[in-house]
């Protein structure tokens, strides 16, 4: 009995290496790329635990929940952590980073989330990278929610550890992820006696057992199907052109913003400055007196699954997120989300103009 | 380089035969089952061209477009064809069939479509089967749109040739289909010098080269992936229970009808008698002055793909069809379809109550 | 519950049309391409029944079992058929075709199998095409076993109806197939009152309902998974380069031949002239007194499935076929097949040199 | 454009939980089951790092390379480690474990590999479990290479942490794995301040965020395709019956052993006592003067990929491993491996009887 997920020949080392090269091409990186066999949290944790140690001073930029997680890991490692927390409706500025580094010249590690899907903002990585590079600290970037949604150039921007996952704008799987590692980063990890070794968290293991031995044998059996899905998502992006894919996301974000403004009824973009708004997801602030989770509940109860979610944690009451990434970065999805939000808002008595919202969205695609 | 659709070991004859047995179990049939390697039109055509010949008299019940096609094929074969055409908003009655057979006692072939997705009606096959059996004609049934949506018992009902496809209520593939063939039917085909032989249309080839030789070697390479998908859809139905699956479809149909009546605005069920309404799709009549195709266009332009289509051919102006089969036989899909239709109707100035429609649908699931 | 073969969004008409264009590119054809929803026997039958009629005279070249089938279909259609039967261990020559056409100047249809996997020969289509074109008959070619294994240029060679399947050298699925149709062929079919219409066999239906209406809506639900597999096999061939793929097949054929000669023991290439030997499969003649089916039985009983089969029909006693197409066009498969044949022959008392066979095969890949 | 690995709806929490329940049924366990999103090394590391801490004393049974890895992790955690190293061609005995525990009554953690594929042995877990339970230490078992190949009853045997992977006898994916966790084990982890928390290695995270919250939302996006493949492999085992699957492995092991003895030429089973030989793989000792890696090289160069590998590390020169798990636990694979080894040995001048080996294997299946 044959099953398409069970009866495939095993993934060869050569095939695995070929997928790595395509990831490297997507990132335009000359650095080593490691495809980690788990969700992107795995390489993120590996980077932090590999880069930080007692004696380290880390500047951790917090623009959303992932930044908070990185701070926890850094403290776990015994590093002194300076959290540069930015209101979740803004981006961090290069000047803020510069001041923070100037205040703590001993800082040797900087962690930043490029785009935070949860809060809907995106940060000016190129400019921040310049500041970090001038200072000399190791620069780790979480680009899971930005890759394929907006420009991402780790080498040009001085990113030492750039982590991606395929499950958002790439339209790919979540079960494997990748990180590009600069030579500087490898040296830093190798010099850290506390860096994970002989561990599922270890990036150094991949270097020693895979990269340095010529990529001939995989250190352990890979998540084959996720690897094939990653390859298929890369193929799709290559076929469409990366620029086309990022443009599609930019358009979806702009249309969601414009449609929200046209809809009215008190719903407003959460991130005020469009330049600071992430292309993968648009966060919205609910009108006073309207609970975000309830509103989302109405939207989802009324019809088929739309990519509309309530904010997490402290934001559950007031924030709604419209995801528009991968297959959802389309006119149809944006239209449906805004119309469903409009209908649910109307039920609360709000004065909304669903027709104007639809027109504003449609205009964007003309 | 590995691909889940390319690198599977070939489907064995034993595996193919095992899938046949599961189809037979689904139909509760003791007759031979042939899994034809093409869309259900293939076995339907094979049945007609195998069963009819110059000298045959066929009673062809026409309750929608497929009945019309069967009439064309029957005439092609040189048969004398009596078309029993029923208004598309009704079912045929056993009495009508009985009268037609009495009028032409020489009738030796009866063709009937169980449920017509295109027109939204379903016919009382059990009762009609009794009439046909009493008369003695060969009875062919197109059950593509009824299998897994409503009871289907070819042996108990005296169906000699029962054709199914998996692409509707079974939630499976369209690229293979099946037909159960009674001994009477095999004899009739074998005695017909004009029946397709050595042909892609031939059922007799399957009998001679596959069934009668012990199902040891397939006559030609099968559509392997469609076969595996068929097997997976059978597995799903077995796991859920066939009764549960048909009940889900009945509920979706009842909810669509109730929701339409609650919505108002001039939209009305096309098939007046609920007992004659198909569980796979509900057809609706648009209000005077509202073009069905335009209304559907509005629905589809406004958001994501919903299973709402305009009637075909002569019905394009006045009929809308809401499909609710397979994964769409759910509360969410029915809700969305009615709400979208309501919104589109409202734009035409109609007085609709979308809230009442949603409540009527939701009530059904309580 | 999710299943990779059940829960895909339906194949769009645009996607279907895109796959058609890739097939056309593979064949370097400007003609219309129809992707038929069944095994290649379906379009072959459609071509014959569309092209022939009472009054037609057909020259049917028989170099194997498929040629015999075409003759049966042609006679079914009422055509006068001249079978040009060539010994199965040879190719037909252009001169033979020329003579046959000169003898029956009224010939208006020529059918030819490019490569016959069953007998292991291949025919000089380019030269034959020149002869047929000079004569003016419609030229149908069965290229199922040659496409991607050897050069195939239907337009340049004057082929009016060129049928392919993906299941051999393309390493793709068997459940869909394709045919390129010249304008001349369309005219011929359209003028034939007996050509299949409103039928699963009909090519004209595809023209009228799909091509001539701008490829906007598919005439019926396609075999989606087989279509996706066809697309994936095209992608693979494009990525590797068609020339590389055909070269791989040529090498496998040459190595099988050389290895057989080195093996000795009375086993010999069935097709004497290497130029007439098909690149998809090499047929071998067993030594006197050694039954081919028994020998193959021994090979298969001794280990894992190898692509070694006994000849069919009259050839069952004396012919063995080594298939080396698609994923089997490799050094490893050829080595294994020859070694296993050598071992089985040795058991019969034959004096074989397995080492020499292995060396001869290995030499080819150097 | 549709792809079977990219366009599936996301795996729901309910579906994930259903797969967990099927894993629990496979293990006949009442304990919590966590399906970890990575290769089995991930939960193994999570168990060791969760269970051990400074002050712990661990008895680590070493019967192969995985035991060595566990020792490294245990020492990393600051535990005092007693390695009970057994020659790799034997199993550990309950008496040895009993003595080791008696010598260090403070032992609070015991780690054991059930079957070691690398060395081909298997250990009497039921009896050892009784000893460990009587002593009171926490008992961790690596059952990756035994699950579905031989009886495995963690609850009945007193196993607190039982780790499995699907990539061997289950014939499933490697990219997800699972661990059953007893209440005692949860308490132990919760009481360990050093146990991984907020980490990809953390089992406690799964308890807090998934199990204790009612399995409503997954802590992060899962490796969906690997999960579906795991489910499919469970379905297969359930359909065949677990006993049938383990019997198939036992037979393959017995046949490999018998065939090796019949083959002669100096090749011999590495694990002397058949009762200590693992059903997933049979290790063989090469004759003096024959290098194992060279012999394997010859086998693989001569034909298609067979599951024959040279021993790793110190065993590379003298040990050969024949894997016969999952789809390879068949007569055909065993026959091919022994015949290929016989052929390669014959080339070294050894006096082998390939016919006797084949007969001995075939006898087993009668």
mmCIF file of C-alpha atoms in Angstrom, chain B residues 55-338:
data_model
loop_
_atom_site.group_PDB
_atom_site.id
_atom_site.type_symbol
_atom_site.label_atom_id
_atom_site.label_comp_id
_atom_site.label_asym_id
_atom_site.label_seq_id
_atom_site.Cartn_x
_atom_site.Cartn_y
_atom_site.Cartn_z
ATOM 1 C CA UNK B 55 -33.425 -2.100 -31.854
ATOM 2 C CA UNK B 56 -33.198 -0.992 -28.224
ATOM 3 C CA UNK B 57 -35.890 1.174 -26.759
ATOM 4 C CA UNK B 58 -34.699 3.407 -23.971
ATOM 5 C CA UNK B 59 -36.653 5.390 -21.453
ATOM 6 C CA UNK B 60 -34.419 8.311 -20.581
ATOM 7 C CA UNK B 61 -35.545 10.391 -17.637
ATOM 8 C CA UNK B 62 -34.413 13.994 -18.041
ATOM 9 C CA UNK B 63 -34.304 16.043 -14.862
ATOM 10 C CA UNK B 64 -31.280 18.107 -15.835
ATOM 11 C CA UNK B 65 -28.371 18.407 -18.274
ATOM 12 C CA UNK B 66 -26.878 14.959 -17.683
ATOM 13 C CA UNK B 67 -30.143 13.331 -18.695
ATOM 14 C CA UNK B 68 -29.928 15.296 -21.921
ATOM 15 C CA UNK B 69 -26.443 13.971 -22.567
ATOM 16 C CA UNK B 70 -27.577 10.395 -22.022
ATOM 17 C CA UNK B 71 -30.327 10.891 -24.571
ATOM 18 C CA UNK B 72 -27.772 12.067 -27.124
ATOM 19 C CA UNK B 73 -25.602 9.008 -26.526
ATOM 20 C CA UNK B 74 -28.575 6.663 -26.720
ATOM 21 C CA UNK B 75 -29.633 8.098 -30.053
ATOM 22 C CA UNK B 76 -26.011 7.857 -31.261
ATOM 23 C CA UNK B 77 -26.226 4.134 -30.575
ATOM 24 C CA UNK B 78 -29.273 3.779 -32.758
ATOM 25 C CA UNK B 79 -31.711 3.198 -29.926
ATOM 26 C CA UNK B 80 -35.267 4.468 -29.989
ATOM 27 C CA UNK B 81 -35.298 6.987 -27.167
ATOM 28 C CA UNK B 82 -38.279 8.112 -25.141
ATOM 29 C CA UNK B 83 -37.258 11.178 -23.160
ATOM 30 C CA UNK B 84 -39.333 11.580 -20.038
ATOM 31 C CA UNK B 85 -38.575 15.197 -19.337
ATOM 32 C CA UNK B 86 -39.556 16.597 -15.963
ATOM 33 C CA UNK B 87 -39.531 20.284 -15.062
ATOM 34 C CA UNK B 88 -36.120 20.972 -13.554
ATOM 35 C CA UNK B 89 -37.666 22.117 -10.291
ATOM 36 C CA UNK B 90 -39.322 18.780 -9.600
ATOM 37 C CA UNK B 91 -38.463 15.113 -9.192
ATOM 38 C CA UNK B 92 -39.762 12.421 -11.458
ATOM 39 C CA UNK B 93 -42.386 10.203 -9.841
ATOM 40 C CA UNK B 94 -42.507 6.404 -9.963
ATOM 41 C CA UNK B 95 -45.959 6.713 -11.485
ATOM 42 C CA UNK B 96 -44.585 8.738 -14.384
ATOM 43 C CA UNK B 97 -41.987 6.082 -15.030
ATOM 44 C CA UNK B 98 -44.586 3.350 -14.761
ATOM 45 C CA UNK B 99 -46.847 5.066 -17.289
ATOM 46 C CA UNK B 100 -43.977 5.600 -19.690
ATOM 47 C CA UNK B 101 -42.968 1.961 -19.490
ATOM 48 C CA UNK B 102 -46.554 0.814 -19.920
ATOM 49 C CA UNK B 103 -46.835 2.975 -23.032
ATOM 50 C CA UNK B 104 -43.737 1.343 -24.530
ATOM 51 C CA UNK B 105 -43.611 -2.221 -23.219
ATOM 52 C CA UNK B 106 -40.632 -2.969 -25.469
ATOM 53 C CA UNK B 107 -38.454 -0.617 -23.413
ATOM 54 C CA UNK B 108 -35.272 -2.461 -22.446
ATOM 55 C CA UNK B 109 -33.121 0.314 -20.968
ATOM 56 C CA UNK B 110 -33.894 2.993 -18.401
ATOM 57 C CA UNK B 111 -31.445 5.776 -17.572
ATOM 58 C CA UNK B 112 -31.869 8.074 -14.615
ATOM 59 C CA UNK B 113 -29.803 10.645 -12.763
ATOM 60 C CA UNK B 114 -30.186 10.189 -9.008
ATOM 61 C CA UNK B 115 -29.391 13.753 -7.963
ATOM 62 C CA UNK B 116 -28.672 16.498 -10.461
ATOM 63 C CA UNK B 117 -26.269 18.993 -8.954
ATOM 64 C CA UNK B 118 -26.955 21.422 -11.781
ATOM 65 C CA UNK B 119 -30.671 21.686 -11.085
ATOM 66 C CA UNK B 120 -30.635 20.747 -7.431
ATOM 67 C CA UNK B 121 -33.194 17.981 -7.499
ATOM 68 C CA UNK B 122 -33.077 14.343 -6.449
ATOM 69 C CA UNK B 123 -35.235 11.469 -7.539
ATOM 70 C CA UNK B 124 -36.884 8.591 -5.590
ATOM 71 C CA UNK B 125 -34.678 5.833 -6.946
ATOM 72 C CA UNK B 126 -35.831 3.068 -4.619
ATOM 73 C CA UNK B 127 -39.424 3.368 -5.803
ATOM 74 C CA UNK B 128 -38.490 3.877 -9.427
ATOM 75 C CA UNK B 129 -36.214 0.869 -9.241
ATOM 76 C CA UNK B 130 -39.131 -1.269 -8.163
ATOM 77 C CA UNK B 131 -41.119 -0.174 -11.190
ATOM 78 C CA UNK B 132 -38.220 -0.766 -13.572
ATOM 79 C CA UNK B 133 -37.454 -4.168 -12.115
ATOM 80 C CA UNK B 134 -41.093 -5.201 -12.410
ATOM 81 C CA UNK B 135 -40.927 -4.228 -16.028
ATOM 82 C CA UNK B 136 -37.644 -5.950 -16.674
ATOM 83 C CA UNK B 137 -35.581 -3.228 -18.385
ATOM 84 C CA UNK B 138 -31.912 -2.676 -17.618
ATOM 85 C CA UNK B 139 -31.585 0.179 -15.125
ATOM 86 C CA UNK B 140 -28.656 2.617 -15.255
ATOM 87 C CA UNK B 141 -28.231 5.202 -12.536
ATOM 88 C CA UNK B 142 -25.936 8.220 -12.437
ATOM 89 C CA UNK B 143 -25.211 8.515 -8.725
ATOM 90 C CA UNK B 144 -22.232 10.869 -8.976
ATOM 91 C CA UNK B 145 -24.017 13.642 -7.124
ATOM 92 C CA UNK B 146 -25.773 11.423 -4.605
ATOM 93 C CA UNK B 147 -23.144 8.988 -3.375
ATOM 94 C CA UNK B 148 -22.219 9.848 0.230
ATOM 95 C CA UNK B 149 -24.793 12.653 0.239
ATOM 96 C CA UNK B 150 -27.911 10.505 0.571
ATOM 97 C CA UNK B 151 -28.745 6.797 0.838
ATOM 98 C CA UNK B 152 -27.606 4.811 -2.190
ATOM 99 C CA UNK B 153 -28.320 1.077 -2.343
ATOM 100 C CA UNK B 154 -27.984 -0.122 -5.935
ATOM 101 C CA UNK B 155 -28.525 -3.816 -5.240
ATOM 102 C CA UNK B 156 -31.567 -3.336 -3.037
ATOM 103 C CA UNK B 157 -33.017 -0.897 -5.531
ATOM 104 C CA UNK B 158 -32.449 -3.057 -8.598
ATOM 105 C CA UNK B 159 -29.877 -0.814 -10.238
ATOM 106 C CA UNK B 160 -27.916 -2.719 -12.872
ATOM 107 C CA UNK B 161 -25.342 -0.071 -13.648
ATOM 108 C CA UNK B 162 -24.598 2.372 -10.865
ATOM 109 C CA UNK B 163 -21.995 5.028 -11.683
ATOM 110 C CA UNK B 164 -20.278 7.100 -9.031
ATOM 111 C CA UNK B 165 -17.525 9.701 -8.849
ATOM 112 C CA UNK B 166 -15.717 10.850 -5.729
ATOM 113 C CA UNK B 167 -15.526 14.563 -6.476
ATOM 114 C CA UNK B 168 -18.733 15.681 -4.814
ATOM 115 C CA UNK B 169 -19.991 14.438 -1.444
ATOM 116 C CA UNK B 170 -17.141 11.949 -1.093
ATOM 117 C CA UNK B 171 -14.686 14.830 -1.023
ATOM 118 C CA UNK B 172 -12.369 12.863 -3.281
ATOM 119 C CA UNK B 173 -10.774 13.029 -6.710
ATOM 120 C CA UNK B 174 -12.503 13.492 -10.068
ATOM 121 C CA UNK B 175 -9.968 11.640 -12.166
ATOM 122 C CA UNK B 176 -11.198 8.118 -11.499
ATOM 123 C CA UNK B 177 -14.756 6.881 -11.098
ATOM 124 C CA UNK B 178 -16.565 3.589 -10.642
ATOM 125 C CA UNK B 179 -19.509 1.564 -11.767
ATOM 126 C CA UNK B 180 -21.174 -1.470 -10.245
ATOM 127 C CA UNK B 181 -22.341 -3.933 -12.865
ATOM 128 C CA UNK B 182 -25.003 -6.582 -12.258
ATOM 129 C CA UNK B 183 -24.796 -10.004 -13.885
ATOM 130 C CA UNK B 184 -27.765 -9.017 -16.014
ATOM 131 C CA UNK B 185 -25.872 -5.987 -17.194
ATOM 132 C CA UNK B 186 -22.751 -8.011 -18.047
ATOM 133 C CA UNK B 187 -24.906 -10.367 -20.105
ATOM 134 C CA UNK B 188 -26.546 -7.480 -21.921
ATOM 135 C CA UNK B 189 -23.206 -5.870 -22.745
ATOM 136 C CA UNK B 190 -21.695 -9.173 -23.839
ATOM 137 C CA UNK B 191 -24.641 -9.777 -26.153
ATOM 138 C CA UNK B 192 -24.347 -6.361 -27.750
ATOM 139 C CA UNK B 193 -22.091 -6.610 -30.808
ATOM 140 C CA UNK B 194 -21.833 -2.838 -30.807
ATOM 141 C CA UNK B 195 -20.712 -2.527 -27.179
ATOM 142 C CA UNK B 196 -17.264 -0.957 -26.902
ATOM 143 C CA UNK B 197 -14.513 -3.559 -26.944
ATOM 144 C CA UNK B 198 -10.757 -3.007 -27.079
ATOM 145 C CA UNK B 199 -11.578 0.578 -26.269
ATOM 146 C CA UNK B 200 -11.017 3.107 -23.501
ATOM 147 C CA UNK B 201 -14.828 3.165 -23.254
ATOM 148 C CA UNK B 202 -15.147 -0.556 -22.766
ATOM 149 C CA UNK B 203 -16.422 -2.089 -19.577
ATOM 150 C CA UNK B 204 -16.204 -5.528 -21.165
ATOM 151 C CA UNK B 205 -12.420 -5.110 -21.475
ATOM 152 C CA UNK B 206 -12.223 -4.726 -17.709
ATOM 153 C CA UNK B 207 -14.308 -7.818 -17.266
ATOM 154 C CA UNK B 208 -12.253 -9.950 -19.615
ATOM 155 C CA UNK B 209 -8.784 -8.673 -18.835
ATOM 156 C CA UNK B 210 -9.108 -7.878 -15.149
ATOM 157 C CA UNK B 211 -12.059 -9.510 -13.395
ATOM 158 C CA UNK B 212 -12.209 -12.816 -15.258
ATOM 159 C CA UNK B 213 -8.458 -13.298 -15.038
ATOM 160 C CA UNK B 214 -8.447 -13.012 -11.276
ATOM 161 C CA UNK B 215 -7.391 -9.386 -10.949
ATOM 162 C CA UNK B 216 -3.719 -10.296 -11.290
ATOM 163 C CA UNK B 217 -2.500 -7.686 -13.767
ATOM 164 C CA UNK B 218 -3.962 -4.315 -14.624
ATOM 165 C CA UNK B 219 -4.917 -3.870 -18.284
ATOM 166 C CA UNK B 220 -2.951 -0.618 -18.406
ATOM 167 C CA UNK B 221 -1.098 1.676 -16.029
ATOM 168 C CA UNK B 222 -3.676 3.264 -13.708
ATOM 169 C CA UNK B 223 -4.062 6.881 -12.618
ATOM 170 C CA UNK B 224 -2.164 6.016 -9.484
ATOM 171 C CA UNK B 225 -2.490 9.290 -7.595
ATOM 172 C CA UNK B 226 -6.203 9.550 -8.241
ATOM 173 C CA UNK B 227 -6.559 5.974 -7.017
ATOM 174 C CA UNK B 228 -4.695 6.806 -3.817
ATOM 175 C CA UNK B 229 -6.886 9.861 -3.346
ATOM 176 C CA UNK B 230 -9.973 7.743 -3.892
ATOM 177 C CA UNK B 231 -8.722 5.343 -1.248
ATOM 178 C CA UNK B 232 -8.067 8.201 1.144
ATOM 179 C CA UNK B 233 -11.576 9.560 0.633
ATOM 180 C CA UNK B 234 -13.037 6.106 1.315
ATOM 181 C CA UNK B 235 -10.928 5.875 4.467
ATOM 182 C CA UNK B 236 -12.285 9.193 5.647
ATOM 183 C CA UNK B 237 -15.875 8.198 5.043
ATOM 184 C CA UNK B 238 -15.364 4.861 6.772
ATOM 185 C CA UNK B 239 -13.770 6.597 9.752
ATOM 186 C CA UNK B 240 -16.580 9.137 10.065
ATOM 187 C CA UNK B 241 -19.299 6.631 9.214
ATOM 188 C CA UNK B 242 -21.286 6.872 6.007
ATOM 189 C CA UNK B 243 -24.452 7.821 7.901
ATOM 190 C CA UNK B 244 -22.698 10.747 9.520
ATOM 191 C CA UNK B 245 -21.504 11.984 6.157
ATOM 192 C CA UNK B 246 -24.930 11.801 4.539
ATOM 193 C CA UNK B 247 -26.512 13.443 7.597
ATOM 194 C CA UNK B 248 -24.066 16.329 7.275
ATOM 195 C CA UNK B 249 -25.192 16.886 3.700
ATOM 196 C CA UNK B 250 -28.884 16.705 4.583
ATOM 197 C CA UNK B 251 -28.312 19.308 7.262
ATOM 198 C CA UNK B 252 -26.472 21.648 4.932
ATOM 199 C CA UNK B 253 -29.324 21.436 2.421
ATOM 200 C CA UNK B 254 -32.003 22.047 5.042
ATOM 201 C CA UNK B 255 -30.065 24.986 6.457
ATOM 202 C CA UNK B 256 -29.566 26.568 3.052
ATOM 203 C CA UNK B 257 -33.271 26.286 2.359
ATOM 204 C CA UNK B 258 -34.278 27.670 5.744
ATOM 205 C CA UNK B 259 -31.738 30.467 5.529
ATOM 206 C CA UNK B 260 -32.929 31.465 2.080
ATOM 207 C CA UNK B 261 -36.520 31.670 3.246
ATOM 208 C CA UNK B 262 -35.465 33.783 6.235
ATOM 209 C CA UNK B 263 -33.314 36.032 4.082
ATOM 210 C CA UNK B 264 -36.203 37.129 1.905
ATOM 211 C CA UNK B 265 -35.578 39.756 -0.774
ATOM 212 C CA UNK B 266 -37.226 37.622 -3.417
ATOM 213 C CA UNK B 267 -34.693 34.809 -3.415
ATOM 214 C CA UNK B 268 -36.451 31.424 -3.212
ATOM 215 C CA UNK B 269 -35.624 27.738 -3.378
ATOM 216 C CA UNK B 270 -35.831 26.585 -6.971
ATOM 217 C CA UNK B 271 -36.975 23.081 -6.118
ATOM 218 C CA UNK B 272 -40.224 23.649 -4.293
ATOM 219 C CA UNK B 273 -40.627 20.323 -2.515
ATOM 220 C CA UNK B 274 -37.849 19.818 0.064
ATOM 221 C CA UNK B 275 -38.126 16.061 -0.482
ATOM 222 C CA UNK B 276 -37.125 16.582 -4.098
ATOM 223 C CA UNK B 277 -34.161 18.818 -3.225
ATOM 224 C CA UNK B 278 -30.669 17.348 -3.570
ATOM 225 C CA UNK B 279 -28.441 17.298 -0.494
ATOM 226 C CA UNK B 280 -25.323 18.267 -2.483
ATOM 227 C CA UNK B 281 -26.513 21.595 -3.799
ATOM 228 C CA UNK B 282 -29.394 23.962 -3.317
ATOM 229 C CA UNK B 283 -30.635 25.859 -6.336
ATOM 230 C CA UNK B 284 -32.248 29.245 -5.856
ATOM 231 C CA UNK B 285 -34.447 31.357 -8.074
ATOM 232 C CA UNK B 286 -33.490 35.016 -8.271
ATOM 233 C CA UNK B 287 -36.113 37.733 -7.882
ATOM 234 C CA UNK B 288 -37.617 39.161 -11.036
ATOM 235 C CA UNK B 289 -35.258 41.699 -12.550
ATOM 236 C CA UNK B 290 -32.148 40.329 -10.890
ATOM 237 C CA UNK B 291 -29.785 38.505 -13.214
ATOM 238 C CA UNK B 292 -28.362 35.406 -11.579
ATOM 239 C CA UNK B 293 -24.977 35.610 -13.287
ATOM 240 C CA UNK B 294 -24.566 39.234 -12.262
ATOM 241 C CA UNK B 295 -25.503 38.468 -8.690
ATOM 242 C CA UNK B 296 -22.993 35.616 -8.548
ATOM 243 C CA UNK B 297 -20.396 37.890 -10.080
ATOM 244 C CA UNK B 298 -20.909 40.354 -7.247
ATOM 245 C CA UNK B 299 -20.615 37.610 -4.649
ATOM 246 C CA UNK B 300 -17.349 36.323 -6.073
ATOM 247 C CA UNK B 301 -15.827 39.746 -6.631
ATOM 248 C CA UNK B 302 -16.457 40.705 -3.036
ATOM 249 C CA UNK B 303 -14.338 38.094 -1.360
ATOM 250 C CA UNK B 304 -12.805 34.655 -1.332
ATOM 251 C CA UNK B 305 -14.063 31.810 -3.473
ATOM 252 C CA UNK B 306 -17.444 30.622 -2.230
ATOM 253 C CA UNK B 307 -19.246 27.633 -3.767
ATOM 254 C CA UNK B 308 -21.892 29.816 -5.385
ATOM 255 C CA UNK B 309 -22.398 29.493 -9.140
ATOM 256 C CA UNK B 310 -24.858 30.758 -11.691
ATOM 257 C CA UNK B 311 -27.094 28.274 -13.458
ATOM 258 C CA UNK B 312 -25.872 26.969 -16.805
ATOM 259 C CA UNK B 313 -27.452 27.300 -20.204
ATOM 260 C CA UNK B 314 -31.046 28.415 -20.198
ATOM 261 C CA UNK B 315 -31.010 28.832 -16.450
ATOM 262 C CA UNK B 316 -28.121 31.314 -16.398
ATOM 263 C CA UNK B 317 -30.374 34.290 -15.901
ATOM 264 C CA UNK B 318 -32.542 33.071 -13.088
ATOM 265 C CA UNK B 319 -30.846 30.278 -11.184
ATOM 266 C CA UNK B 320 -28.147 30.353 -8.547
ATOM 267 C CA UNK B 321 -26.640 27.238 -7.132
ATOM 268 C CA UNK B 322 -25.116 26.934 -3.680
ATOM 269 C CA UNK B 323 -22.909 23.855 -3.539
ATOM 270 C CA UNK B 324 -22.587 22.306 -0.117
ATOM 271 C CA UNK B 325 -20.830 19.033 -0.598
ATOM 272 C CA UNK B 326 -17.749 17.370 0.768
ATOM 273 C CA UNK B 327 -15.742 19.873 2.811
ATOM 274 C CA UNK B 328 -18.399 22.509 2.054
ATOM 275 C CA UNK B 329 -21.223 20.664 3.811
ATOM 276 C CA UNK B 330 -20.668 22.818 6.881
ATOM 277 C CA UNK B 331 -22.361 25.501 8.844
ATOM 278 C CA UNK B 332 -19.596 27.978 8.011
ATOM 279 C CA UNK B 333 -19.909 27.578 4.274
ATOM 280 C CA UNK B 334 -23.682 27.808 4.305
ATOM 281 C CA UNK B 335 -23.527 30.902 6.497
ATOM 282 C CA UNK B 336 -20.997 32.592 4.252
ATOM 283 C CA UNK B 337 -22.858 31.832 1.079
ATOM 284 C CA UNK B 338 -26.141 33.182 2.364
#
